[in-house]
GROMACS .gro file of C-alpha atoms in nm:
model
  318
    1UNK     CA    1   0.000   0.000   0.000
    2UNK     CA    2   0.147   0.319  -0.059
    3UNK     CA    3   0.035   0.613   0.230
    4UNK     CA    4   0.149   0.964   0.178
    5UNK     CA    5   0.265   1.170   0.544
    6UNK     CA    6   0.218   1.485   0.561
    7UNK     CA    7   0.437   1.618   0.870
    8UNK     CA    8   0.697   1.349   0.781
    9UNK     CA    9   0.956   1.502   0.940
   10UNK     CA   10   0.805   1.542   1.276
   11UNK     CA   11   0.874   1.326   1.585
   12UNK     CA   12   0.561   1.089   1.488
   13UNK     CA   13   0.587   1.115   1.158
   14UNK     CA   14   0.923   0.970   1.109
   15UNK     CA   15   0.821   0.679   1.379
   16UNK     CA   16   0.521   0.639   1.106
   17UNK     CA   17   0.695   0.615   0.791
   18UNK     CA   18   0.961   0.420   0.966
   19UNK     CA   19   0.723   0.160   1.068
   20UNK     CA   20   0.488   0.135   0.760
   21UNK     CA   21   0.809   0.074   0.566
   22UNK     CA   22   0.934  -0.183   0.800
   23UNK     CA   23   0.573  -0.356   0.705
   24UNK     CA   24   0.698  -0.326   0.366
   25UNK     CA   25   0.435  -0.068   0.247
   26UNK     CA   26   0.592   0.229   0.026
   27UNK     CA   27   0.523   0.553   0.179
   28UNK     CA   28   0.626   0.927   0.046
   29UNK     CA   29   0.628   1.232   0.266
   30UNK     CA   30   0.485   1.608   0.202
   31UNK     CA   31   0.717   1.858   0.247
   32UNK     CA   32   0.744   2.249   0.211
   33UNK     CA   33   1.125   2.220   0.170
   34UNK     CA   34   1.337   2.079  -0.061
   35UNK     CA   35   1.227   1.727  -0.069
   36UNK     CA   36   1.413   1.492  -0.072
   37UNK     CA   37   1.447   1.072  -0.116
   38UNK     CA   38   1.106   0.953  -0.087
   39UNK     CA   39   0.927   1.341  -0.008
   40UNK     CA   40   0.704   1.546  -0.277
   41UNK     CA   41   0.675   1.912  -0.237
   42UNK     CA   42   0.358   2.039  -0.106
   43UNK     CA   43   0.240   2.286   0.158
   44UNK     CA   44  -0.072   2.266   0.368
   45UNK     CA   45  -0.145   2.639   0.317
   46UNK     CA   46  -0.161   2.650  -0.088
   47UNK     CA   47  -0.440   2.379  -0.216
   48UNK     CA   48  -0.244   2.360  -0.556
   49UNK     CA   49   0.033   2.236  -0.438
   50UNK     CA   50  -0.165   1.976  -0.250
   51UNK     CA   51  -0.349   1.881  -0.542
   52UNK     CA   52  -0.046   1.807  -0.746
   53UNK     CA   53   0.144   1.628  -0.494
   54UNK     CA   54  -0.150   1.411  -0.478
   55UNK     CA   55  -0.162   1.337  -0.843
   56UNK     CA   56   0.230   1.283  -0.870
   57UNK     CA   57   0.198   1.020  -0.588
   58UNK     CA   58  -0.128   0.835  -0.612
   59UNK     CA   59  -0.117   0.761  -0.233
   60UNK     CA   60  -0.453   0.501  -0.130
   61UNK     CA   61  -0.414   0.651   0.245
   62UNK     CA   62  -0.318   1.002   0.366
   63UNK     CA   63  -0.216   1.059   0.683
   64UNK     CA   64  -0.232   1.431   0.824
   65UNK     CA   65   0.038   1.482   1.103
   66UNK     CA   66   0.099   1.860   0.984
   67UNK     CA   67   0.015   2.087   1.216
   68UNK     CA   68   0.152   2.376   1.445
   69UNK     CA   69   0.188   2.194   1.802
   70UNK     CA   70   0.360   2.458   2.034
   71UNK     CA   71   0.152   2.509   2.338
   72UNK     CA   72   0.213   2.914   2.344
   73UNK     CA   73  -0.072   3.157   2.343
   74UNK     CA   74  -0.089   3.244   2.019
   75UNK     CA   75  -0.331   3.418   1.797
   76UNK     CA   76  -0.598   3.179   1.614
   77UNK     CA   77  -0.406   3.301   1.249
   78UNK     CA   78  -0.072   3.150   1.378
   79UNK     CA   79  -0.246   2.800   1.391
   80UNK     CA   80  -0.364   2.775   1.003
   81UNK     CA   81  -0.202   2.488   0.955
   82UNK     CA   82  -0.409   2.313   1.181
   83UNK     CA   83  -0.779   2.408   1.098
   84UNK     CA   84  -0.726   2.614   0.718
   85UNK     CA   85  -0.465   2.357   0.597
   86UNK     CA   86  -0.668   2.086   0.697
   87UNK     CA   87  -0.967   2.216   0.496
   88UNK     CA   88  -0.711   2.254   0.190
   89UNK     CA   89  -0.661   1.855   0.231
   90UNK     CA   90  -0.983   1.738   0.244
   91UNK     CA   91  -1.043   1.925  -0.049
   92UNK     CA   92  -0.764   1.821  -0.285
   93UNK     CA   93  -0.822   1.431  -0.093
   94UNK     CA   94  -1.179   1.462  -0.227
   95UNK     CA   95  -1.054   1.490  -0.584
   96UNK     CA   96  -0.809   1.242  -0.600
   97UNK     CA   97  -0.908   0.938  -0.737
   98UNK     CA   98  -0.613   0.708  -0.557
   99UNK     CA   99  -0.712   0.831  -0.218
  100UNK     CA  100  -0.963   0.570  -0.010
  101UNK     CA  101  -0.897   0.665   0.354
  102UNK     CA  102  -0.744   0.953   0.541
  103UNK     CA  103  -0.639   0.991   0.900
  104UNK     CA  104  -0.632   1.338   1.026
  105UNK     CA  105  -0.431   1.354   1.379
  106UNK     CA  106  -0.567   1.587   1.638
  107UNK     CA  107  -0.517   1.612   1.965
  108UNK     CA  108  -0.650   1.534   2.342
  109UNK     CA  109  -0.650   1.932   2.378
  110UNK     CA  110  -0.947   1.955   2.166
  111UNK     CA  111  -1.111   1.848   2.491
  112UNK     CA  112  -1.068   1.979   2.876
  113UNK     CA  113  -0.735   1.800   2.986
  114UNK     CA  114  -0.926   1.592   3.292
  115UNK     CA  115  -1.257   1.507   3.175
  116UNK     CA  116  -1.376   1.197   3.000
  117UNK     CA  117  -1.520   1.375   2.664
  118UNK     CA  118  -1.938   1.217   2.622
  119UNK     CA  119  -1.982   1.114   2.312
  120UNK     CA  120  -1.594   1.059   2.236
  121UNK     CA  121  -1.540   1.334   1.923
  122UNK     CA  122  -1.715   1.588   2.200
  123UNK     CA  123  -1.528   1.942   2.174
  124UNK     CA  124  -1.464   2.170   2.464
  125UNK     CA  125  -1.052   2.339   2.336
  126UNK     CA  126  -0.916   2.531   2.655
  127UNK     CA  127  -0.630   2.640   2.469
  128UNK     CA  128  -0.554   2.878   2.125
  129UNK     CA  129  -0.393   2.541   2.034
  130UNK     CA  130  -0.666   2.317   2.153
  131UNK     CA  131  -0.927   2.560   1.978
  132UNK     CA  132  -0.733   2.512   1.630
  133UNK     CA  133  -0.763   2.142   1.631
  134UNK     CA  134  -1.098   2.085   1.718
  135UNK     CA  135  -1.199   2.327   1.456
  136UNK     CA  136  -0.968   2.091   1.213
  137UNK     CA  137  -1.199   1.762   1.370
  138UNK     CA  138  -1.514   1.989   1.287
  139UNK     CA  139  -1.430   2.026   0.891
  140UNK     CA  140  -1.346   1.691   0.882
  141UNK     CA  141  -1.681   1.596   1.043
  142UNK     CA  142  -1.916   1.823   0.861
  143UNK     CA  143  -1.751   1.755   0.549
  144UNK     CA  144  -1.771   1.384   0.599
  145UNK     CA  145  -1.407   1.337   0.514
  146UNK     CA  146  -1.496   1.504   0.205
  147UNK     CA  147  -1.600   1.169   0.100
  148UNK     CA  148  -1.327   0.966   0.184
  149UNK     CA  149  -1.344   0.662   0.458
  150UNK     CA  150  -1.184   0.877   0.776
  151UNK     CA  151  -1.052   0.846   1.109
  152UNK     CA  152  -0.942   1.174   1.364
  153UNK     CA  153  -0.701   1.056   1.619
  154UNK     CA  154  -0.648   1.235   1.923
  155UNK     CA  155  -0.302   1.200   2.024
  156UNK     CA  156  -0.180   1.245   2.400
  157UNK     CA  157   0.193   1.305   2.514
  158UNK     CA  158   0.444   1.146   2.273
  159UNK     CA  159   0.762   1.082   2.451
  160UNK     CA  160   1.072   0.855   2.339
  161UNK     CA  161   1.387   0.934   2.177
  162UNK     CA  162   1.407   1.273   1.958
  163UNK     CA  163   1.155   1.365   2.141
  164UNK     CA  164   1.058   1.744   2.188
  165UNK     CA  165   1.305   2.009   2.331
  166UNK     CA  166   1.057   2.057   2.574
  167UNK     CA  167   1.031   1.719   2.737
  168UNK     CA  168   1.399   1.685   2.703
  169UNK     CA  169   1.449   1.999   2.896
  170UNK     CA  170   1.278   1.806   3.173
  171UNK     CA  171   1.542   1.554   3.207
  172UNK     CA  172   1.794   1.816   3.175
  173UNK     CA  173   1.620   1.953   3.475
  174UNK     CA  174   1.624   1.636   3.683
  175UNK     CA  175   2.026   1.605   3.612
  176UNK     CA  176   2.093   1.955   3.764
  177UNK     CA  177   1.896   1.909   4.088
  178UNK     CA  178   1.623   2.176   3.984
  179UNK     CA  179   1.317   1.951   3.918
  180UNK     CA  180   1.095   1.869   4.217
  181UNK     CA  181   0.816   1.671   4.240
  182UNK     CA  182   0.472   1.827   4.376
  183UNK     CA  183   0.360   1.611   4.629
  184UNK     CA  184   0.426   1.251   4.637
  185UNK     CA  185   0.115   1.110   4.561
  186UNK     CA  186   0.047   0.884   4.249
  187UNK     CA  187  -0.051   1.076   3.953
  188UNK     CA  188  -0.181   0.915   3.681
  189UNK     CA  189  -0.159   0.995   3.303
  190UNK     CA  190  -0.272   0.855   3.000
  191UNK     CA  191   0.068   0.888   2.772
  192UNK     CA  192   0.208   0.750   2.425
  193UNK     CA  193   0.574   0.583   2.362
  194UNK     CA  194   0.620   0.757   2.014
  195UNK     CA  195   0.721   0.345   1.863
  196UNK     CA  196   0.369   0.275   2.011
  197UNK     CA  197   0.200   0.571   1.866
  198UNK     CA  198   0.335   0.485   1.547
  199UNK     CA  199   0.233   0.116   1.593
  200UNK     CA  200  -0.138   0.220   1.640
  201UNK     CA  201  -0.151   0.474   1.395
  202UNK     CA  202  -0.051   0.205   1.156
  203UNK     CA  203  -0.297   0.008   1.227
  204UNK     CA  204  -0.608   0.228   1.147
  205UNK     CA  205  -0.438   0.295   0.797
  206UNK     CA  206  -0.433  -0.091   0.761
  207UNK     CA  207  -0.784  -0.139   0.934
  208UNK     CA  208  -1.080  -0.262   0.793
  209UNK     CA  209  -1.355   0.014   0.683
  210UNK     CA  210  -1.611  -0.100   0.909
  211UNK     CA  211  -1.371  -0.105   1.210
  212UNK     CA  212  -1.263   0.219   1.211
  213UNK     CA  213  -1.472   0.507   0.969
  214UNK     CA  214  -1.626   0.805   1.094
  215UNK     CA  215  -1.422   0.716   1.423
  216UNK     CA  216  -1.238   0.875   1.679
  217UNK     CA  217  -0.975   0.734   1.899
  218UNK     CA  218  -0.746   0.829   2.168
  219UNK     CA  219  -0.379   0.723   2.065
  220UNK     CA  220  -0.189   0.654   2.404
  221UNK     CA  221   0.006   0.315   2.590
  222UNK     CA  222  -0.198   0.025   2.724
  223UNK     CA  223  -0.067   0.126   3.031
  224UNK     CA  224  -0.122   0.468   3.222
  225UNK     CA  225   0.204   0.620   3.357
  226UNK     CA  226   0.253   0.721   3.681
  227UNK     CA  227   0.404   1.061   3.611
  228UNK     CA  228   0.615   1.042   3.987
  229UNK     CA  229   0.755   0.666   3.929
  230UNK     CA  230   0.845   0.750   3.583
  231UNK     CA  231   1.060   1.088   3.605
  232UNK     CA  232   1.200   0.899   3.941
  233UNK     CA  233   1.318   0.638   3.699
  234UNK     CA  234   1.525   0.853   3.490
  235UNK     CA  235   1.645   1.009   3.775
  236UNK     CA  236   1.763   0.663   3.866
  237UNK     CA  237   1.950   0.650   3.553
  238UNK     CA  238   2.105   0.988   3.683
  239UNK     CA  239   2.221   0.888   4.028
  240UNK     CA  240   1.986   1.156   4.176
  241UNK     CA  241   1.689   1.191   4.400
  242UNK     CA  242   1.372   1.364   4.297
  243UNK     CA  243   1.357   1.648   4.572
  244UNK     CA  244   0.985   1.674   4.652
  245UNK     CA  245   0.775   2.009   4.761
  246UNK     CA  246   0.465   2.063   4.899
  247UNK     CA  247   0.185   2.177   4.702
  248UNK     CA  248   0.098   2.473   4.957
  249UNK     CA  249   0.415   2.606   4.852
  250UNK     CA  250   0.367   2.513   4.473
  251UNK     CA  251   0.050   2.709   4.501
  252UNK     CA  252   0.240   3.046   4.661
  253UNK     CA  253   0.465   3.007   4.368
  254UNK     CA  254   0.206   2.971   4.131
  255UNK     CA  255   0.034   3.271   4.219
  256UNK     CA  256   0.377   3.486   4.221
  257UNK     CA  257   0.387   3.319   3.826
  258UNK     CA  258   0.058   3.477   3.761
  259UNK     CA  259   0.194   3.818   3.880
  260UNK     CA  260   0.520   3.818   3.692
  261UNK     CA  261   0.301   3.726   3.417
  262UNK     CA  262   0.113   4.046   3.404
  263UNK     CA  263   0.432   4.251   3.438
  264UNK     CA  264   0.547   4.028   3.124
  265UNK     CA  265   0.755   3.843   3.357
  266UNK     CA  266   0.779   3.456   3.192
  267UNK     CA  267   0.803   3.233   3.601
  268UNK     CA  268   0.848   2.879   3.546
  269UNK     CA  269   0.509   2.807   3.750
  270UNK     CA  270   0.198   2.956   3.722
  271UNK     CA  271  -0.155   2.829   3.864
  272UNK     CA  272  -0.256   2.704   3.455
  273UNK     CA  273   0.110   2.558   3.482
  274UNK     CA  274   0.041   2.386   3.806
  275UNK     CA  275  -0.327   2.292   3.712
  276UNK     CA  276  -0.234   2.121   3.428
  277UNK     CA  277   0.095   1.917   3.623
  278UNK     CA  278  -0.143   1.826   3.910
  279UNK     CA  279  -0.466   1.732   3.666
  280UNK     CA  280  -0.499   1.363   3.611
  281UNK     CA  281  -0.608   1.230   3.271
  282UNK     CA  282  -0.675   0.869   3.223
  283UNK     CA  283  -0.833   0.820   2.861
  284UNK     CA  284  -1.073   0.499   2.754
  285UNK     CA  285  -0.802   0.250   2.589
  286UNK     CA  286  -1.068  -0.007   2.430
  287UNK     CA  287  -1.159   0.168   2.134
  288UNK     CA  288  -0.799   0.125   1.996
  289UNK     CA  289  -0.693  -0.164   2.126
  290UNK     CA  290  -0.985  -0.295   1.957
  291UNK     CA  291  -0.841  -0.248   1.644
  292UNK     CA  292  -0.476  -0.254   1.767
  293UNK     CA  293  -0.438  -0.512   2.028
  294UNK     CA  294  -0.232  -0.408   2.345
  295UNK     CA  295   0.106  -0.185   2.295
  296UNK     CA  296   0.392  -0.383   2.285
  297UNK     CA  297   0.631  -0.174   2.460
  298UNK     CA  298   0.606  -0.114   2.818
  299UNK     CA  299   0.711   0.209   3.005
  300UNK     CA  300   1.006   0.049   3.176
  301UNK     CA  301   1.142  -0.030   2.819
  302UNK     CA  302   1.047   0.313   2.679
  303UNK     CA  303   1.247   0.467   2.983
  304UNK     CA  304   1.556   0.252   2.892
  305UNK     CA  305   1.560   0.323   2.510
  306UNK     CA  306   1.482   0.708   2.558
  307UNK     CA  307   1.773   0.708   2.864
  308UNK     CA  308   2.028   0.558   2.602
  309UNK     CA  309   1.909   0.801   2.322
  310UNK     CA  310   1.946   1.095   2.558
  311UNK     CA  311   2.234   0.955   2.697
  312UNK     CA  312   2.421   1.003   2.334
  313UNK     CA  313   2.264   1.226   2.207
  314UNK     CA  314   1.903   1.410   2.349
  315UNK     CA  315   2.119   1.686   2.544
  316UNK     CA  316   2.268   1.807   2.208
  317UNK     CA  317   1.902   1.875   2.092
  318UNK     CA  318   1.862   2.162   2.341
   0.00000   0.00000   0.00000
């Protein structure tokens, strides 16, 4: 089967293409720079250019990873990609006589971080970011696909080697002393090893119709993380101890974060900050692991593999 990525060169998207090609499928990825071995030109934001890399490719599955995914408070214009670009791909999909099925990937921000959504493709975005993505599910919906079989994904945190500056920068933090844990209790999180992500994602592009149109599932690990056990393993790794502090004093920070904010001071912790560390989210596995099966690779393995990639390498990527 030959799938076309778009967002090949993302931290998913290279996990994707890896995989599918490891299943021997033949997969090309959209690119707005110079492409190069297996990569057509095409950008998200100009529907010609989508249109032709569709008909120089003849892709059977698209998968849409493209998107802006910084978490910053940006204005709705700065997230095109993510609502206008997906619009741009339906359209050109719709026309395209190779394409059968597309996946468009989303995200669990389309939905308040901590509540179960009821039905499952419920929207309620928190976030600029979060707000951009569910309007990407809701041309996707009311344009049924634009004809096409299609699936929205809502992806959770990716982690695993080349994973995001951002996440990195948390390890970096644990090796100098200057992470702390906020309490000690258990805090449990619904979370995705990117080889596992990939895995799954896989799997609804090779699923049958009936299994999987006009449906919506939560991409994350078989296996909730505990979010204290697992940053006290790679601290493990380290030689250190996770210094712990109380959340009364979290919450005095917090609130000094908010100040410095509105004197355009940027605090490490602010009360959304600290919200959104302390907030549990545990998402409703079955739906993909009905079409999936279980993930193979369990967090203790993740840790090791993304503790030997940062080990050689993941500090350079700061």
């Amino acid at each position: 089967m030959h799938v076309l990525i778009t967002g090949s060169r993302g931290f998913v998207g290279r996990a994707l293409a890896a995989h599918l090609r490891g299943l021997g499928h033949q997969v090309t990825g959209l690119t707005r720079s110079l492409p190069g071995a297996g990569e057509v030109a095409g950008d998200m934001l100009d529907p010609a250019s989508l249109a032709l890399a569709l008909e120089r490719t003849q892709p059977a599955v698209v998968v849409n990873l493209a998107a802006r995914t910084d978490l910053q408070d940006g204005a709705a214009a700065d997230y095109a990609v993510n609502d206008e670009g997906v619009r741009n791909l339906m359209t050109a999909c719709a026309s395209a006589r190779s394409v059968r099925r597309v996946i468009w990937g989303s995200s669990q921000l389309a939905h308040r971080i901590g509540e179960t959504p009821e039905p499952s493709d419920a929207l309620d975005p928190q976030t600029p970011y979060g707000r951009s993505k569910a309007e990407g599910e809701r041309i996707v919906r009311s344009g049924d696909g634009g004809g096409k079989e299609w699936v929205v994904t809502r992806s959770t945190t990716i982690w695993g080697p080349g994973q995001s500056a951002h996440y990195t920068r948390v390890l970096r933090l644990i090796e100098s002393g200057r992470y702390f844990h906020i309490g000690r209790s258990p805090l449990k999180k619904s979370y995705s090893y990117v080889e596992n992500c990939a895995a799954q994602i896989a799997s609804l592009v090779l699923a049958d119709a009936a299994m999987v149109h006009r449906g919506t599932f939560y991409l994350c690990d078989s296996e909730d993380i505990d979010l204290v056990a697992f940053y006290d393993a790679f601290a493990a790794h380290m030689g250190r101890r996770i210094p712990v502090m109380p959340r009364s004093i979290a919450r005095t920070l917090a609130r000094v974060g908010d100040a410095g904010a509105a004197l355009g001071l940027a605090l490490p912790l602010t009360r959304a900050r600290l919200t959104n560390i302390l907030t549990p989210y545990r998402y409703d596995q079955r739906p993909i692991e009905a079409v999936h099966g279980t993930t193979a690779i369990s967090m203790e393995e993740g840790i090791e593999r993304t503790w030997r990639w940062y080990d050689a390498q993941g500090r350079a990527a700061l």
